[in-house]
Amino acid sequence: MNTKSGAVLVLSGPSGAGKSSLINKIIDDIGDCYFSISTTTRPMRQGEKEGVHYHFVTHEEFVKDIEEDHFLEYATVHGNYYGTSLKPVRDALHDGKLVLFDIDVQGNDAVKNRLGDITTSVFITTPSLSELQRRLQSRSTDSQEVIEKRIKMSRKEVQRISEYDYLVINDNLDEAAEVLRLIAKAARMKIPSTDINQFVQEWEDI
Ligand code: 5GP
């Protein structure tokens, strides 16, 4: 059986739920993986770096990439474009890596449609809406207007939790990270349907 097949782990959830902190906490413990760096038209936040947190581009550059079919998926979130470039993902999967995506509910939908049989999805959120509000306010990287947009969006996003395989409540960072580590390890074991057919055939022939 082809043991070099990669797998996909989609992480979604409201901004401020702690996705980035959780990813940083588990990334060294989950084996060979590739964190997909999205492209966005949103302005860079304080502390963010080009090519580390996102590829920051202009609206025109993003539209050109859409026209040239460079994206696995893209969506408009909080009024800005966000997209996942296809090529690095394809390469990482080919190398047998676990590909991690931090994308929204629309992105999860698109990835599921294209890579469903190797995709595991997790929705990460705070224990409550008021806790999310508190975290966004204390983060102080966004204006009040942006915070309000994010809160509004998060109320819509939680309505779609049932589209995910797992729900992780990030109340305690260490505990949530431990759960996510287990999910990531299991995600890697997902077998593409083509490999299952091959495995059954070989198993019967031996
Ligand atoms: P933020 O501006 O807080 O970094 O991200 C806002 C939202 O955009 C988050 O929910 C994040 O998961 C989502 N997002 C980031 N990159 C992508 C992407 O490439 N595609 C999609 N669909 N959503 C993304």
Short mmCIF file of C-alpha atoms and ligand atoms in Angstrom, two decimals:
data_model
loop_
_atom_site.label_atom_id
_atom_site.label_comp_id
_atom_site.label_asym_id
_atom_site.label_seq_id
_atom_site.Cartn_x
_atom_site.Cartn_y
_atom_site.Cartn_z
CA MET A 1 0.00 0.00 0.00
CA ASN A 2 1.17 3.55 -0.71
CA THR A 3 2.27 4.81 2.71
CA LYS A 4 3.31 8.17 1.31
CA SER A 5 -0.19 9.59 0.97
CA GLY A 6 -0.60 12.86 2.74
CA ALA A 7 -3.64 13.99 4.68
CA VAL A 8 -5.40 17.23 5.48
CA LEU A 9 -6.38 18.78 8.80
CA VAL A 10 -8.70 21.78 8.55
CA LEU A 11 -8.93 24.08 11.56
CA SER A 12 -11.72 26.64 11.62
CA GLY A 13 -13.27 28.82 14.26
CA PRO A 14 -13.77 32.44 15.19
CA SER A 15 -10.81 34.82 15.13
CA GLY A 16 -9.73 35.05 18.76
CA ALA A 17 -10.54 31.43 19.60
CA GLY A 18 -6.83 30.65 19.84
CA LYS A 19 -6.24 28.66 16.64
CA SER A 20 -2.77 30.10 16.06
CA SER A 21 -1.66 29.49 19.65
CA LEU A 22 -2.92 25.91 19.45
CA ILE A 23 -1.16 25.28 16.15
CA ASN A 24 2.11 26.66 17.57
CA LYS A 25 1.76 24.42 20.61
CA ILE A 26 1.27 21.17 18.67
CA ILE A 27 3.27 21.71 15.49
CA ASP A 28 6.47 20.10 16.78
CA ASP A 29 4.68 17.02 18.12
CA ILE A 30 2.63 15.81 15.18
CA GLY A 31 5.25 14.58 12.74
CA ASP A 32 5.99 15.73 9.23
CA CYS A 33 3.52 18.45 8.42
CA TYR A 34 3.07 21.57 6.31
CA PHE A 35 1.14 24.59 7.52
CA SER A 36 -0.58 26.15 4.54
CA ILE A 37 0.16 29.88 4.43
CA SER A 38 -2.83 31.63 2.96
CA THR A 39 -2.81 34.66 0.71
CA THR A 40 -4.89 37.63 1.81
CA THR A 41 -5.78 41.17 0.87
CA ARG A 42 -6.36 42.20 4.49
CA PRO A 43 -3.87 44.68 6.01
CA MET A 44 -1.00 43.22 8.01
CA ARG A 45 -1.55 43.28 11.78
CA GLN A 46 1.08 44.40 14.25
CA GLY A 47 3.54 41.56 14.82
CA GLU A 48 2.67 39.74 11.59
CA LYS A 49 5.27 38.93 8.95
CA GLU A 50 4.99 38.45 5.19
CA GLY A 51 5.34 34.77 4.29
CA VAL A 52 4.97 33.63 7.90
CA HIS A 53 1.40 34.50 8.85
CA TYR A 54 0.12 35.22 5.35
CA HIS A 55 1.22 36.28 1.91
CA PHE A 56 -0.11 39.84 1.87
CA VAL A 57 -1.13 41.00 -1.61
CA THR A 58 -3.17 43.74 -3.25
CA HIS A 59 -6.71 43.23 -4.46
CA GLU A 60 -5.45 43.27 -8.07
CA GLU A 61 -2.81 40.61 -7.38
CA PHE A 62 -5.40 38.39 -5.71
CA VAL A 63 -7.85 38.71 -8.61
CA LYS A 64 -5.04 37.81 -11.04
CA ASP A 65 -4.33 34.63 -9.01
CA ILE A 66 -8.03 33.72 -9.16
CA GLU A 67 -8.06 34.20 -12.93
CA GLU A 68 -4.96 32.05 -13.30
CA ASP A 69 -6.54 29.28 -11.23
CA HIS A 70 -3.87 29.33 -8.51
CA PHE A 71 -6.22 28.66 -5.61
CA LEU A 72 -7.43 25.40 -4.12
CA GLU A 73 -10.13 27.56 -2.55
CA TYR A 74 -10.73 31.20 -1.76
CA ALA A 75 -13.36 33.20 0.04
CA THR A 76 -14.28 36.67 1.19
CA VAL A 77 -14.04 36.92 4.98
CA HIS A 78 -14.73 40.17 6.88
CA GLY A 79 -14.66 42.01 3.52
CA ASN A 80 -11.19 40.79 2.48
CA TYR A 81 -10.08 38.01 0.17
CA TYR A 82 -8.39 34.94 1.68
CA GLY A 83 -7.18 31.98 -0.39
CA THR A 84 -5.19 28.76 -0.28
CA SER A 85 -2.63 28.30 -3.04
CA LEU A 86 -2.90 24.95 -4.75
CA LYS A 87 0.71 24.15 -5.64
CA PRO A 88 2.41 24.00 -2.19
CA VAL A 89 -0.51 21.91 -0.90
CA ARG A 90 -0.25 19.49 -3.79
CA ASP A 91 3.53 19.17 -3.25
CA ALA A 92 3.17 18.60 0.50
CA LEU A 93 0.51 15.92 -0.03
CA HIS A 94 2.73 14.26 -2.60
CA ASP A 95 5.52 14.17 0.03
CA GLY A 96 3.19 12.41 2.47
CA LYS A 97 2.79 15.36 4.82
CA LEU A 98 -0.11 16.30 7.03
CA VAL A 99 -1.30 19.63 5.61
CA LEU A 100 -2.79 22.02 8.17
CA PHE A 101 -5.24 24.70 7.10
CA ASP A 102 -6.50 27.61 9.19
CA ILE A 103 -9.48 28.53 7.03
CA ASP A 104 -13.08 29.58 7.54
CA VAL A 105 -16.30 27.57 7.13
CA GLN A 106 -16.51 28.37 3.40
CA GLY A 107 -12.96 27.11 2.94
CA ASN A 108 -13.74 23.92 4.84
CA ASP A 109 -16.67 23.31 2.54
CA ALA A 110 -14.50 23.76 -0.57
CA VAL A 111 -11.65 21.59 0.76
CA LYS A 112 -14.11 18.86 1.72
CA ASN A 113 -15.48 18.90 -1.82
CA ARG A 114 -12.03 18.61 -3.39
CA LEU A 115 -10.09 16.48 -0.87
CA GLY A 116 -12.88 14.95 1.20
CA ASP A 117 -11.52 11.45 1.64
CA ILE A 118 -8.24 12.62 3.19
CA THR A 119 -9.66 15.53 5.17
CA THR A 120 -10.35 15.77 8.89
CA SER A 121 -11.95 18.97 10.13
CA VAL A 122 -11.99 20.60 13.53
CA PHE A 123 -13.97 23.58 14.76
CA ILE A 124 -12.20 25.46 17.55
CA THR A 125 -14.02 27.95 19.72
CA THR A 126 -14.14 29.63 23.11
CA PRO A 127 -16.49 28.31 25.82
CA SER A 128 -18.87 31.24 25.18
CA LEU A 129 -19.53 34.30 23.03
CA SER A 130 -18.73 36.61 25.96
CA GLU A 131 -15.33 34.95 26.40
CA LEU A 132 -14.64 35.48 22.69
CA GLN A 133 -15.57 39.15 23.05
CA ARG A 134 -13.24 39.46 26.04
CA ARG A 135 -10.32 37.87 24.16
CA LEU A 136 -10.79 40.01 21.06
CA GLN A 137 -10.90 43.19 23.18
CA SER A 138 -7.78 42.24 25.11
CA ARG A 139 -5.88 41.33 21.94
CA SER A 140 -6.14 45.01 20.91
CA THR A 141 -4.79 44.38 17.43
CA ASP A 142 -8.09 45.27 15.76
CA SER A 143 -10.24 48.38 15.72
CA GLN A 144 -13.64 48.31 17.46
CA GLU A 145 -15.32 48.13 14.05
CA VAL A 146 -13.26 45.07 13.04
CA ILE A 147 -13.95 43.40 16.40
CA GLU A 148 -17.67 43.87 15.89
CA LYS A 149 -17.45 42.38 12.40
CA ARG A 150 -15.59 39.36 13.79
CA ILE A 151 -18.18 38.84 16.54
CA LYS A 152 -21.01 39.02 14.01
CA MET A 153 -19.23 36.53 11.77
CA SER A 154 -18.51 34.15 14.66
CA ARG A 155 -22.24 33.97 15.50
CA LYS A 156 -22.86 32.78 11.93
CA GLU A 157 -19.91 30.37 11.93
CA VAL A 158 -20.96 28.49 15.07
CA GLN A 159 -24.24 27.66 13.31
CA ARG A 160 -22.16 25.42 11.01
CA ILE A 161 -20.30 23.36 13.63
CA SER A 162 -22.18 20.25 12.52
CA GLU A 163 -20.22 20.34 9.22
CA TYR A 164 -17.05 19.47 11.19
CA ASP A 165 -15.71 16.13 12.42
CA TYR A 166 -14.61 17.48 15.81
CA LEU A 167 -15.36 20.37 18.15
CA VAL A 168 -12.57 21.61 20.42
CA ILE A 169 -13.44 24.12 23.15
CA ASN A 170 -10.37 26.18 23.91
CA ASP A 171 -10.99 26.90 27.57
CA ASN A 172 -7.63 25.70 28.83
CA LEU A 173 -4.85 25.98 26.20
CA ASP A 174 -2.87 22.92 27.37
CA GLU A 175 -5.93 20.68 27.49
CA ALA A 176 -7.21 21.86 24.11
CA ALA A 177 -3.73 21.31 22.62
CA GLU A 178 -3.67 17.75 23.94
CA VAL A 179 -7.01 16.99 22.26
CA LEU A 180 -5.82 18.56 19.02
CA ARG A 181 -2.61 16.50 19.09
CA LEU A 182 -4.69 13.31 19.23
CA ILE A 183 -6.93 14.48 16.40
CA ALA A 184 -3.89 15.39 14.26
CA LYS A 185 -2.38 11.95 14.80
CA ALA A 186 -5.65 10.26 13.83
CA ALA A 187 -6.05 12.58 10.82
CA ARG A 188 -2.76 11.29 9.44
CA MET A 189 -4.12 7.73 9.48
CA LYS A 190 -6.97 8.54 7.06
CA ILE A 191 -6.67 6.41 3.97
CA PRO A 192 -7.64 7.75 0.54
CA SER A 193 -10.35 5.61 -1.05
CA THR A 194 -8.02 4.70 -3.94
CA ASP A 195 -5.52 3.24 -1.45
CA ILE A 196 -8.24 1.24 0.29
CA ASN A 197 -9.14 -0.49 -2.97
CA GLN A 198 -5.48 -1.24 -3.62
CA PHE A 199 -4.98 -2.50 -0.06
CA VAL A 200 -7.95 -4.88 -0.27
CA GLN A 201 -6.75 -6.23 -3.61
CA GLU A 202 -3.21 -6.83 -2.32
CA TRP A 203 -4.49 -8.30 0.95
CA GLU A 204 -6.58 -10.84 -0.92
CA ASP A 205 -3.70 -11.73 -3.28
CA ILE A 206 -1.17 -12.59 -0.55
P1 5GP B 1 -7.70 36.60 10.33
O1 5GP B 1 -7.95 37.87 9.61
O2 5GP B 1 -8.14 36.65 11.77
O3 5GP B 1 -6.27 36.13 10.20
O4 5GP B 1 -8.57 35.46 9.61
C1 5GP B 1 -9.94 35.66 9.42
C2 5GP B 1 -10.60 34.38 8.99
O5 5GP B 1 -10.14 34.00 7.70
C3 5GP B 1 -10.32 33.19 9.92
O6 5GP B 1 -11.56 32.55 10.18
C4 5GP B 1 -9.43 32.30 9.09
O7 5GP B 1 -9.62 30.94 9.41
C5 5GP B 1 -9.92 32.61 7.68
N1 5GP B 1 -8.92 32.29 6.66
C6 5GP B 1 -7.59 32.48 6.69
N2 5GP B 1 -7.01 32.05 5.56
C7 5GP B 1 -8.00 31.55 4.79
C8 5GP B 1 -8.02 30.92 3.49
O8 5GP B 1 -7.01 30.74 2.81
N3 5GP B 1 -9.23 30.55 3.02
C9 5GP B 1 -10.38 30.73 3.74
N4 5GP B 1 -11.52 30.30 3.21
N5 5GP B 1 -10.39 31.30 4.96
C10 5GP B 1 -9.22 31.71 5.48
#
